[in-house]
Short mmCIF file of C-alpha atoms in Angstrom, two decimals:
data_model
loop_
_atom_site.label_atom_id
_atom_site.label_comp_id
_atom_site.label_asym_id
_atom_site.label_seq_id
_atom_site.Cartn_x
_atom_site.Cartn_y
_atom_site.Cartn_z
CA MET A 1 1.16 -28.08 -17.48
CA SER A 2 -2.15 -26.77 -16.26
CA PRO A 3 -2.87 -26.44 -12.59
CA THR A 4 -4.46 -29.40 -10.89
CA SER A 5 -8.16 -29.58 -11.60
CA PRO A 6 -10.48 -29.55 -8.61
CA THR A 7 -11.92 -32.96 -7.85
CA ALA A 8 -15.65 -33.49 -7.66
CA THR A 9 -17.50 -33.37 -4.35
CA PRO A 10 -20.50 -35.55 -3.47
CA ALA A 11 -23.62 -34.92 -5.56
CA PRO A 12 -25.82 -32.08 -4.28
CA SER A 13 -29.42 -32.44 -3.22
CA PHE A 14 -32.01 -32.06 -5.95
CA ALA A 15 -33.26 -28.80 -4.41
CA GLU A 16 -29.76 -27.32 -4.34
CA ALA A 17 -29.14 -28.35 -7.93
CA PHE A 18 -32.51 -26.88 -8.96
CA ARG A 19 -31.50 -23.48 -7.56
CA VAL A 20 -28.19 -23.54 -9.41
CA TRP A 21 -29.78 -24.60 -12.71
CA LEU A 22 -32.32 -21.80 -12.31
CA LYS A 23 -29.48 -19.33 -11.72
CA ILE A 24 -27.68 -20.59 -14.82
CA GLY A 25 -30.87 -20.25 -16.84
CA PHE A 26 -31.21 -16.57 -15.95
CA LEU A 27 -27.51 -15.74 -16.35
CA SER A 28 -26.68 -17.74 -19.50
CA PHE A 29 -25.82 -14.75 -21.69
CA GLY A 30 -23.11 -14.57 -24.31
CA GLY A 31 -23.91 -17.43 -26.61
CA PRO A 32 -22.26 -20.85 -26.23
CA ALA A 33 -18.88 -19.46 -25.16
CA GLY A 34 -20.33 -17.45 -22.28
CA GLN A 35 -22.73 -20.24 -21.30
CA ILE A 36 -20.01 -22.89 -21.20
CA ALA A 37 -17.88 -20.50 -19.15
CA LEU A 38 -20.68 -19.89 -16.67
CA MET A 39 -21.34 -23.61 -16.16
CA HIS A 40 -17.63 -24.32 -15.83
CA ARG A 41 -17.26 -21.61 -13.23
CA LEU A 42 -20.25 -22.70 -11.16
CA LEU A 43 -20.22 -26.48 -11.53
CA VAL A 44 -16.48 -27.22 -11.75
CA GLU A 45 -14.71 -24.36 -10.00
CA GLU A 46 -17.15 -23.27 -7.28
CA LYS A 47 -19.50 -26.16 -6.51
CA ARG A 48 -17.15 -28.96 -7.63
CA TRP A 49 -20.10 -31.16 -8.49
CA ILE A 50 -18.31 -32.50 -11.56
CA SER A 51 -14.61 -32.86 -12.30
CA GLU A 52 -12.72 -31.08 -15.05
CA THR A 53 -12.22 -34.31 -16.99
CA ARG A 54 -15.87 -35.28 -16.85
CA PHE A 55 -16.98 -31.75 -17.79
CA LEU A 56 -14.76 -31.74 -20.88
CA HIS A 57 -15.75 -35.31 -21.76
CA ALA A 58 -19.42 -34.31 -21.71
CA LEU A 59 -18.70 -31.10 -23.62
CA ASN A 60 -16.90 -33.01 -26.36
CA TYR A 61 -19.91 -35.26 -26.88
CA CYS A 62 -22.32 -32.32 -26.93
CA MET A 63 -20.17 -30.50 -29.49
CA LEU A 64 -20.62 -33.47 -31.82
CA LEU A 65 -24.43 -33.33 -31.65
CA PRO A 66 -26.84 -31.20 -33.66
CA GLY A 67 -28.40 -28.45 -31.58
CA PRO A 68 -27.18 -25.97 -28.94
CA GLU A 69 -24.19 -27.55 -27.24
CA ALA A 70 -24.46 -25.54 -24.00
CA GLN A 71 -28.08 -26.58 -23.39
CA GLN A 72 -27.19 -30.19 -24.08
CA LEU A 73 -24.22 -29.94 -21.73
CA ALA A 74 -26.54 -28.73 -18.97
CA THR A 75 -28.88 -31.65 -19.70
CA TYR A 76 -25.99 -34.12 -19.62
CA ILE A 77 -24.63 -32.87 -16.28
CA GLY A 78 -28.11 -32.69 -14.77
CA TRP A 79 -28.65 -36.31 -15.86
CA LEU A 80 -25.33 -37.35 -14.30
CA LEU A 81 -26.25 -35.74 -10.99
CA HIS A 82 -29.94 -36.69 -10.69
CA ARG A 83 -30.92 -39.14 -13.40
CA SER A 84 -33.45 -38.32 -16.12
CA LEU A 85 -35.42 -35.89 -13.94
CA GLY A 86 -32.24 -33.96 -13.25
CA GLY A 87 -31.46 -33.80 -16.96
CA LEU A 88 -34.97 -32.59 -17.78
CA VAL A 89 -34.86 -29.89 -15.11
CA ALA A 90 -31.38 -28.68 -16.07
CA GLY A 91 -32.20 -28.58 -19.78
CA LEU A 92 -35.61 -26.94 -19.34
CA LEU A 93 -34.38 -24.28 -16.92
CA PHE A 94 -31.62 -23.46 -19.40
CA ILE A 95 -34.28 -22.72 -22.03
CA LEU A 96 -37.27 -21.27 -20.15
CA PRO A 97 -35.96 -17.82 -19.05
CA GLY A 98 -34.77 -16.96 -22.55
CA PHE A 99 -37.91 -18.38 -24.15
CA LEU A 100 -40.22 -16.37 -21.89
CA LEU A 101 -38.17 -13.20 -22.39
CA MET A 102 -38.22 -13.65 -26.17
CA LEU A 103 -42.00 -14.07 -26.00
CA LEU A 104 -42.35 -10.91 -23.92
CA ILE A 105 -40.15 -8.91 -26.27
CA THR A 106 -42.01 -10.20 -29.34
CA VAL A 107 -45.43 -9.39 -27.85
CA LEU A 108 -44.26 -5.88 -26.98
CA TYR A 109 -42.91 -5.51 -30.49
CA VAL A 110 -46.14 -6.52 -32.26
CA LEU A 111 -48.30 -4.45 -29.88
CA TYR A 112 -46.26 -1.29 -29.52
CA GLY A 113 -43.33 -1.48 -31.92
CA GLN A 114 -41.05 0.28 -29.40
CA LEU A 115 -38.54 -1.69 -27.38
CA GLU A 116 -36.21 1.11 -26.28
CA THR A 117 -36.24 0.28 -22.59
CA MET A 118 -35.78 -3.44 -23.16
CA GLN A 119 -33.07 -2.81 -25.73
CA GLY A 120 -31.22 -0.60 -23.27
CA LEU A 121 -31.19 -3.29 -20.60
CA LEU A 122 -30.11 -5.94 -23.08
CA PHE A 123 -27.41 -3.65 -24.50
CA GLY A 124 -25.80 -3.42 -21.08
CA LEU A 125 -26.02 -7.17 -20.52
CA GLN A 126 -24.52 -7.79 -23.93
CA ALA A 127 -21.53 -5.61 -23.13
CA ALA A 128 -21.03 -7.32 -19.77
CA THR A 129 -21.02 -10.67 -21.50
CA LEU A 130 -17.73 -9.77 -23.18
CA ALA A 131 -16.03 -10.42 -19.84
CA ILE A 132 -17.78 -13.78 -19.44
CA VAL A 133 -16.79 -14.84 -22.95
CA PHE A 134 -13.16 -13.78 -22.41
CA GLU A 135 -13.08 -15.74 -19.17
CA ALA A 136 -14.40 -18.81 -21.01
CA VAL A 137 -11.39 -18.93 -23.32
CA LEU A 138 -8.99 -18.47 -20.42
CA ARG A 139 -10.52 -21.06 -18.12
CA VAL A 140 -11.25 -23.81 -20.64
CA GLY A 141 -8.00 -23.22 -22.50
CA ARG A 142 -5.89 -23.27 -19.34
CA ARG A 143 -7.37 -26.59 -18.26
CA ALA A 144 -7.60 -28.35 -21.62
CA LEU A 145 -4.36 -27.30 -23.35
CA ARG A 146 -1.65 -29.01 -21.36
CA ASN A 147 1.18 -28.91 -23.89
CA ARG A 148 2.36 -27.24 -27.08
CA VAL A 149 0.82 -29.87 -29.34
CA LEU A 150 -2.66 -29.23 -27.95
CA TRP A 151 -2.10 -25.46 -28.10
CA SER A 152 -1.14 -25.85 -31.78
CA MET A 153 -4.27 -27.91 -32.48
CA ALA A 154 -6.43 -25.23 -30.86
CA GLY A 155 -4.74 -22.55 -32.94
CA LEU A 156 -5.18 -24.47 -36.17
CA SER A 157 -8.83 -25.13 -35.31
CA PHE A 158 -9.39 -21.39 -34.81
CA VAL A 159 -7.71 -20.53 -38.12
CA ALA A 160 -9.70 -23.21 -39.97
CA ILE A 161 -13.11 -22.10 -38.72
CA PHE A 162 -12.51 -18.34 -38.40
CA LEU A 163 -10.47 -17.61 -41.52
CA LEU A 164 -11.16 -20.57 -43.81
CA GLN A 165 -14.77 -21.20 -42.74
CA ALA A 166 -14.06 -24.92 -42.64
CA PRO A 167 -17.06 -27.12 -41.76
CA PHE A 168 -17.22 -27.86 -38.05
CA PRO A 169 -17.70 -31.65 -38.49
CA LEU A 170 -14.54 -31.78 -40.62
CA ILE A 171 -12.52 -30.00 -37.91
CA VAL A 172 -13.82 -32.40 -35.27
CA ALA A 173 -13.09 -35.46 -37.42
CA ILE A 174 -9.51 -34.38 -38.09
CA ALA A 175 -8.93 -33.49 -34.43
CA ALA A 176 -10.31 -36.87 -33.31
CA GLY A 177 -8.04 -38.68 -35.78
CA VAL A 178 -4.98 -36.74 -34.67
CA GLY A 179 -5.84 -37.43 -31.03
CA TRP A 180 -6.34 -41.16 -31.63
CA LEU A 181 -3.02 -41.50 -33.49
CA GLY A 182 -1.28 -39.29 -30.96
CA GLY A 183 -2.53 -41.49 -28.14
CA ARG A 184 -0.79 -44.45 -29.76
CA TRP A 185 2.44 -42.71 -30.71
CA ARG A 186 2.82 -40.15 -27.91
CA PRO A 187 0.47 -41.12 -25.06
CA ASP A 188 2.27 -38.69 -22.74
CA LEU A 189 0.77 -35.81 -24.78
CA PHE A 190 -2.78 -37.12 -25.27
CA LEU A 191 -3.35 -39.42 -22.28
CA PRO A 192 -2.66 -37.49 -19.06
CA GLY A 193 -2.10 -39.45 -15.88
CA ARG A 194 -4.89 -39.80 -13.38
CA LYS A 195 -3.19 -37.54 -10.86
CA ASP A 196 -3.20 -34.68 -13.28
CA ASP A 197 -6.79 -34.71 -14.41
CA GLY A 198 -8.55 -35.57 -11.18
CA GLY A 199 -11.51 -37.06 -12.96
CA ASP A 200 -10.87 -40.59 -14.26
CA GLU A 201 -11.12 -42.17 -10.81
CA GLU A 202 -14.68 -40.95 -10.28
CA PRO A 203 -17.06 -43.89 -9.96
CA MET A 204 -19.75 -44.20 -12.60
CA PRO A 205 -23.26 -43.69 -11.21
CA ALA A 206 -25.44 -46.79 -11.40
CA HIS A 207 -27.99 -45.03 -13.62
CA ALA A 208 -25.26 -44.12 -16.13
CA ARG A 209 -24.73 -47.74 -17.17
CA PRO A 210 -26.33 -48.46 -20.57
CA ARG A 211 -29.27 -50.88 -20.66
CA PRO A 212 -30.94 -52.02 -23.93
CA GLY A 213 -34.45 -51.88 -22.44
CA ARG A 214 -33.94 -48.29 -21.34
CA LEU A 215 -32.61 -47.36 -24.79
CA LEU A 216 -35.78 -48.59 -26.50
CA ARG A 217 -38.05 -46.84 -23.99
CA VAL A 218 -36.23 -43.52 -24.35
CA LEU A 219 -36.27 -43.75 -28.14
CA ALA A 220 -39.98 -44.57 -28.28
CA LEU A 221 -40.97 -41.82 -25.85
CA GLY A 222 -38.70 -39.25 -27.50
CA LEU A 223 -40.04 -39.93 -30.99
CA LEU A 224 -43.63 -39.81 -29.70
CA LEU A 225 -43.07 -36.44 -28.02
CA TRP A 226 -41.31 -35.10 -31.11
CA PHE A 227 -43.52 -36.31 -33.94
CA GLY A 228 -46.80 -36.92 -32.12
CA PRO A 229 -47.85 -33.23 -32.09
CA ILE A 230 -46.83 -32.84 -35.73
CA ALA A 231 -48.93 -35.82 -36.78
CA LEU A 232 -51.97 -34.49 -34.90
CA LEU A 233 -51.59 -31.03 -36.45
CA LEU A 234 -51.15 -32.51 -39.92
CA TRP A 235 -54.29 -34.62 -39.50
CA ALA A 236 -56.38 -31.76 -38.06
CA LEU A 237 -55.14 -28.75 -40.09
CA GLY A 238 -53.54 -30.05 -43.29
CA PRO A 239 -50.02 -29.60 -44.67
CA GLN A 240 -50.39 -25.92 -45.64
CA HIS A 241 -51.27 -24.61 -42.19
CA VAL A 242 -48.62 -22.37 -40.65
CA PHE A 243 -48.43 -24.52 -37.48
CA VAL A 244 -47.61 -27.59 -39.57
CA GLN A 245 -45.11 -25.75 -41.74
CA GLU A 246 -43.32 -24.31 -38.71
CA SER A 247 -43.24 -27.68 -36.93
CA LEU A 248 -41.77 -29.45 -39.95
CA PHE A 249 -39.29 -26.69 -40.76
CA PHE A 250 -37.88 -26.39 -37.25
CA SER A 251 -37.78 -30.19 -36.86
CA LYS A 252 -35.51 -30.23 -39.87
CA MET A 253 -33.40 -27.47 -38.31
CA ALA A 254 -33.05 -29.57 -35.16
CA VAL A 255 -31.14 -32.29 -36.99
CA VAL A 256 -28.81 -30.15 -39.14
CA THR A 257 -27.50 -27.62 -36.61
CA PHE A 258 -24.08 -29.22 -36.25
CA GLY A 259 -21.57 -26.80 -34.77
CA GLY A 260 -24.28 -24.77 -33.04
CA ALA A 261 -26.79 -22.23 -34.24
CA TYR A 262 -24.28 -20.12 -36.17
CA ALA A 263 -23.98 -22.88 -38.76
CA VAL A 264 -27.61 -22.59 -39.92
CA LEU A 265 -28.76 -19.09 -38.96
CA ALA A 266 -28.20 -17.77 -42.48
CA TYR A 267 -30.24 -20.61 -43.99
CA MET A 268 -33.00 -20.21 -41.40
CA ALA A 269 -33.18 -16.46 -42.03
CA GLN A 270 -33.36 -16.97 -45.80
CA GLN A 271 -36.15 -19.54 -45.56
CA ALA A 272 -38.19 -17.60 -42.99
CA VAL A 273 -37.99 -14.37 -45.01
CA ALA A 274 -37.78 -15.35 -48.68
CA HIS A 275 -39.53 -18.72 -48.84
CA TYR A 276 -42.22 -18.64 -46.16
CA GLY A 277 -42.65 -14.87 -45.79
CA TRP A 278 -42.97 -15.13 -42.01
CA LEU A 279 -40.77 -12.04 -41.44
CA ALA A 280 -39.41 -8.99 -43.21
CA PRO A 281 -35.60 -8.84 -43.62
CA GLY A 282 -35.24 -6.08 -41.02
CA GLU A 283 -37.28 -8.07 -38.53
CA MET A 284 -34.99 -11.08 -38.89
CA ILE A 285 -31.94 -8.94 -38.17
CA GLN A 286 -33.62 -7.46 -35.10
CA GLY A 287 -34.60 -10.93 -33.89
CA LEU A 288 -31.02 -12.15 -34.17
CA ALA A 289 -29.80 -9.12 -32.23
CA LEU A 290 -32.34 -9.76 -29.47
CA ALA A 291 -31.45 -13.45 -29.31
CA GLU A 292 -27.78 -12.52 -28.90
CA THR A 293 -28.59 -10.49 -25.81
CA THR A 294 -31.14 -12.69 -24.04
CA PRO A 295 -30.24 -15.66 -21.84
CA GLY A 296 -30.35 -19.15 -23.26
CA PRO A 297 -29.30 -20.61 -26.63
CA LEU A 298 -29.01 -18.29 -29.61
CA ILE A 299 -31.27 -20.65 -31.55
CA LEU A 300 -34.16 -19.35 -29.40
CA VAL A 301 -34.54 -16.78 -32.17
CA LEU A 302 -36.79 -19.49 -33.63
CA SER A 303 -39.37 -18.59 -30.93
CA TYR A 304 -39.46 -15.07 -32.35
CA VAL A 305 -39.75 -16.41 -35.90
CA GLY A 306 -42.45 -18.92 -34.95
CA PHE A 307 -44.47 -16.22 -33.18
CA LEU A 308 -44.37 -13.71 -36.05
CA GLY A 309 -45.10 -16.38 -38.67
CA ALA A 310 -48.26 -17.53 -36.88
CA TRP A 311 -49.25 -14.00 -35.85
CA ARG A 312 -49.32 -12.96 -39.51
CA ASP A 313 -51.33 -16.01 -40.57
CA PRO A 314 -53.59 -16.77 -37.58
CA GLY A 315 -56.49 -18.34 -39.45
CA THR A 316 -59.54 -18.28 -37.19
CA LEU A 317 -57.53 -17.66 -34.02
CA ASP A 318 -56.73 -14.38 -32.33
CA PRO A 319 -53.33 -13.26 -33.71
CA LEU A 320 -51.69 -13.16 -30.26
CA VAL A 321 -52.97 -16.63 -29.40
CA ALA A 322 -51.77 -17.94 -32.76
CA GLY A 323 -48.38 -16.31 -32.17
CA LEU A 324 -47.98 -17.91 -28.77
CA ILE A 325 -48.90 -21.33 -30.18
CA GLY A 326 -46.50 -20.87 -33.10
CA ALA A 327 -43.62 -19.87 -30.79
CA THR A 328 -44.30 -22.79 -28.45
CA LEU A 329 -44.55 -25.35 -31.25
CA SER A 330 -41.37 -24.13 -32.90
CA THR A 331 -39.49 -24.30 -29.62
CA TRP A 332 -40.92 -27.73 -28.73
CA VAL A 333 -39.90 -29.49 -31.94
CA SER A 334 -36.46 -27.87 -31.82
CA PHE A 335 -35.55 -28.90 -28.28
CA VAL A 336 -37.21 -32.30 -27.79
CA PRO A 337 -34.48 -33.81 -30.02
CA CYS A 338 -31.80 -32.18 -27.86
CA PHE A 339 -33.01 -34.11 -24.83
CA LEU A 340 -33.35 -37.26 -26.93
CA TRP A 341 -29.71 -37.18 -28.09
CA ILE A 342 -28.48 -36.87 -24.49
CA PHE A 343 -30.70 -39.50 -22.91
CA LEU A 344 -29.92 -41.95 -25.73
CA GLY A 345 -26.19 -41.45 -26.00
CA ALA A 346 -24.87 -40.28 -22.64
CA PRO A 347 -24.83 -43.73 -20.96
CA TYR A 348 -22.68 -45.12 -23.78
CA ILE A 349 -20.38 -42.10 -23.73
CA GLU A 350 -19.93 -42.57 -19.97
CA GLN A 351 -19.21 -46.27 -20.50
CA LEU A 352 -16.40 -45.36 -22.90
CA ARG A 353 -14.90 -42.72 -20.63
CA GLY A 354 -11.97 -44.91 -19.59
CA HIS A 355 -11.21 -46.22 -23.09
CA ARG A 356 -7.66 -45.12 -23.96
CA GLY A 357 -8.25 -44.67 -27.69
CA LEU A 358 -11.46 -42.71 -27.17
CA SER A 359 -9.88 -40.63 -24.40
CA ALA A 360 -7.02 -39.65 -26.71
CA ALA A 361 -9.45 -38.82 -29.54
CA LEU A 362 -11.54 -36.69 -27.18
CA THR A 363 -8.40 -34.92 -25.99
CA GLY A 364 -7.82 -33.90 -29.60
CA ILE A 365 -11.44 -32.80 -29.94
CA THR A 366 -11.14 -30.79 -26.72
CA ALA A 367 -8.21 -28.86 -28.15
CA ALA A 368 -10.20 -28.15 -31.32
CA VAL A 369 -13.20 -27.07 -29.23
CA VAL A 370 -11.06 -24.42 -27.53
CA GLY A 371 -10.36 -22.97 -30.97
CA VAL A 372 -14.08 -23.06 -31.76
CA ILE A 373 -14.90 -21.25 -28.50
CA LEU A 374 -12.28 -18.63 -29.35
CA ASN A 375 -13.93 -18.21 -32.77
CA LEU A 376 -17.34 -17.69 -31.15
CA SER A 377 -15.80 -15.25 -28.69
CA VAL A 378 -14.15 -13.11 -31.38
CA TRP A 379 -17.32 -13.18 -33.50
CA PHE A 380 -19.39 -12.10 -30.52
CA ALA A 381 -16.96 -9.33 -29.52
CA LEU A 382 -16.83 -7.90 -33.05
CA HIS A 383 -20.61 -7.69 -33.30
CA VAL A 384 -20.99 -6.17 -29.83
CA LEU A 385 -18.35 -3.48 -30.29
CA PHE A 386 -18.93 -2.58 -33.95
CA GLY A 387 -22.12 -1.71 -35.78
CA THR A 388 -20.75 -2.83 -39.14
CA VAL A 389 -18.64 -5.95 -39.70
CA GLY A 390 -17.79 -6.84 -43.28
CA ASP A 391 -16.12 -9.88 -44.82
CA GLN A 392 -12.79 -9.28 -46.54
CA ARG A 393 -11.69 -12.06 -48.89
CA LEU A 394 -8.01 -12.70 -49.51
CA GLY A 395 -7.81 -15.79 -51.66
CA LEU A 396 -9.12 -18.63 -49.54
CA LEU A 397 -9.25 -16.48 -46.42
CA HIS A 398 -12.47 -14.89 -45.14
CA LEU A 399 -11.50 -12.14 -42.72
CA PRO A 400 -14.24 -10.42 -40.68
CA TRP A 401 -13.33 -6.75 -40.90
CA PRO A 402 -15.08 -4.20 -38.68
CA ASP A 403 -15.62 -0.63 -39.81
CA PRO A 404 -13.60 1.48 -37.32
CA ALA A 405 -16.11 4.31 -37.64
CA SER A 406 -18.87 2.01 -36.38
CA LEU A 407 -17.16 1.35 -33.03
CA ASP A 408 -19.61 1.81 -30.16
CA PRO A 409 -17.65 3.59 -27.39
CA TRP A 410 -20.37 2.87 -24.82
CA ALA A 411 -20.23 -0.87 -25.51
CA LEU A 412 -16.44 -0.71 -25.24
CA ALA A 413 -16.61 1.21 -21.96
CA LEU A 414 -19.20 -1.07 -20.38
CA GLY A 415 -17.40 -4.19 -21.57
CA ALA A 416 -14.05 -2.97 -20.23
CA ALA A 417 -15.60 -2.05 -16.89
CA ALA A 418 -17.25 -5.47 -16.62
CA MET A 419 -14.00 -7.21 -17.46
CA LEU A 420 -12.10 -5.20 -14.86
CA ALA A 421 -14.73 -5.87 -12.19
CA LEU A 422 -15.02 -9.57 -12.93
CA LEU A 423 -11.43 -10.56 -13.64
CA ARG A 424 -9.42 -8.07 -11.59
CA PHE A 425 -11.59 -7.31 -8.56
CA HIS A 426 -13.60 -10.57 -8.59
CA VAL A 427 -16.96 -8.84 -8.19
CA GLY A 428 -19.88 -11.26 -8.17
CA LEU A 429 -21.28 -12.10 -11.58
CA LEU A 430 -24.85 -11.07 -10.71
CA LYS A 431 -23.70 -7.66 -9.44
CA VAL A 432 -21.72 -7.08 -12.63
CA LEU A 433 -24.66 -8.00 -14.86
CA LEU A 434 -27.09 -5.79 -12.91
CA ALA A 435 -24.70 -2.83 -12.96
CA CYS A 436 -24.14 -3.18 -16.71
CA ALA A 437 -27.87 -3.55 -17.37
CA ALA A 438 -28.47 -0.28 -15.50
CA GLY A 439 -25.62 1.36 -17.40
CA GLY A 440 -26.98 0.17 -20.74
CA LEU A 441 -30.42 1.53 -19.89
CA ALA A 442 -28.97 4.92 -18.93
CA VAL A 443 -26.91 5.09 -22.12
CA THR A 444 -29.90 4.18 -24.32
CA LEU A 445 -32.35 6.57 -22.70
CA PHE A 446 -30.17 9.61 -21.97
CA LEU A 447 -26.80 9.54 -23.76
CA ARG A 448 -27.57 8.36 -27.29
#
């Protein structure tokens, strides 16, 4: 059995929550695994603003949605704490630091073409994130996997997605079915008692109760904010303008990114390079590398793509102005739906939180999600530590296989030091990230 989860404390003030969401926005490195770990550490373990059960319940819902699950989780928890304004602030602050940094990097790239200093800083942060990602698997796994059945489900989920490349929705559907049946046949394994989870006795906030009138208002406003700008651009500029093409393309991406950004990055790269000609192949690879090392969702690489696409086809605008508009439009149409899914569905998910069948199904999904986080963690570690990672095929198996000669000893050293400082000596996260950023800069400028 896992140790008793900390129970939630009274909701913080809006100002206190704002400061924490801002901190998360600047420190959300490491892709979804690292970001989920950071929020779990701050919101569940340290601040105790939300219980373990409620955190995992929200995470399960967000994993089922298209779009970046960590950003949607922040929006969900912000909404729970401080209504719609809290959700907007939490979700926006999760995006803004990474978005602004991606814009800065892209502008520097198109103006000067040299990003050595920035790459050095980001290299160090990327190595430090290995410790955050490793901690994510330990913390979430320790809390969520309470028995051997759930451990086995997590292991099978990892094998299915990592080695068999099974579709994420299929894994979730099977895990939900197993959980639902398990809750009926062996409720002791899938329906923990209230004393163990510390979260089912939390009262539901008044604003979390679903209301039909609110549903219609949220849907109307969300669709207006999403499609209104596209309709205006289409009317003013025509269907062939780059702003319209980017808005439509990234709107489509917003509704097919099930399982996170990794599921559609290859398709997005192919379309941006081969079909639209917004980027050269090498530029897409560099953009993905930069997105991996900046805070915020990995899908923020679309800001880089949107900027370069409009910068190369500015029409009558200054190229930099066109690039900024293209990046902003691409980001807008990609993330407005993320807020819409949460504000529409979260009240109903909260209403069903005490339903025994749903709770058992979500327990199964939680176990599968641990396997998915482990998959993201291994993928991230391989690409941080090795310059070349191939794909070995053994029948139905797809085995990522790094080239031993491409091992980066500096990434390994910085990552090991960060892990030792964070997990063994419990050094503050900000100090570890700053030290690794300085180390990465020194390595890039003087030792390579």
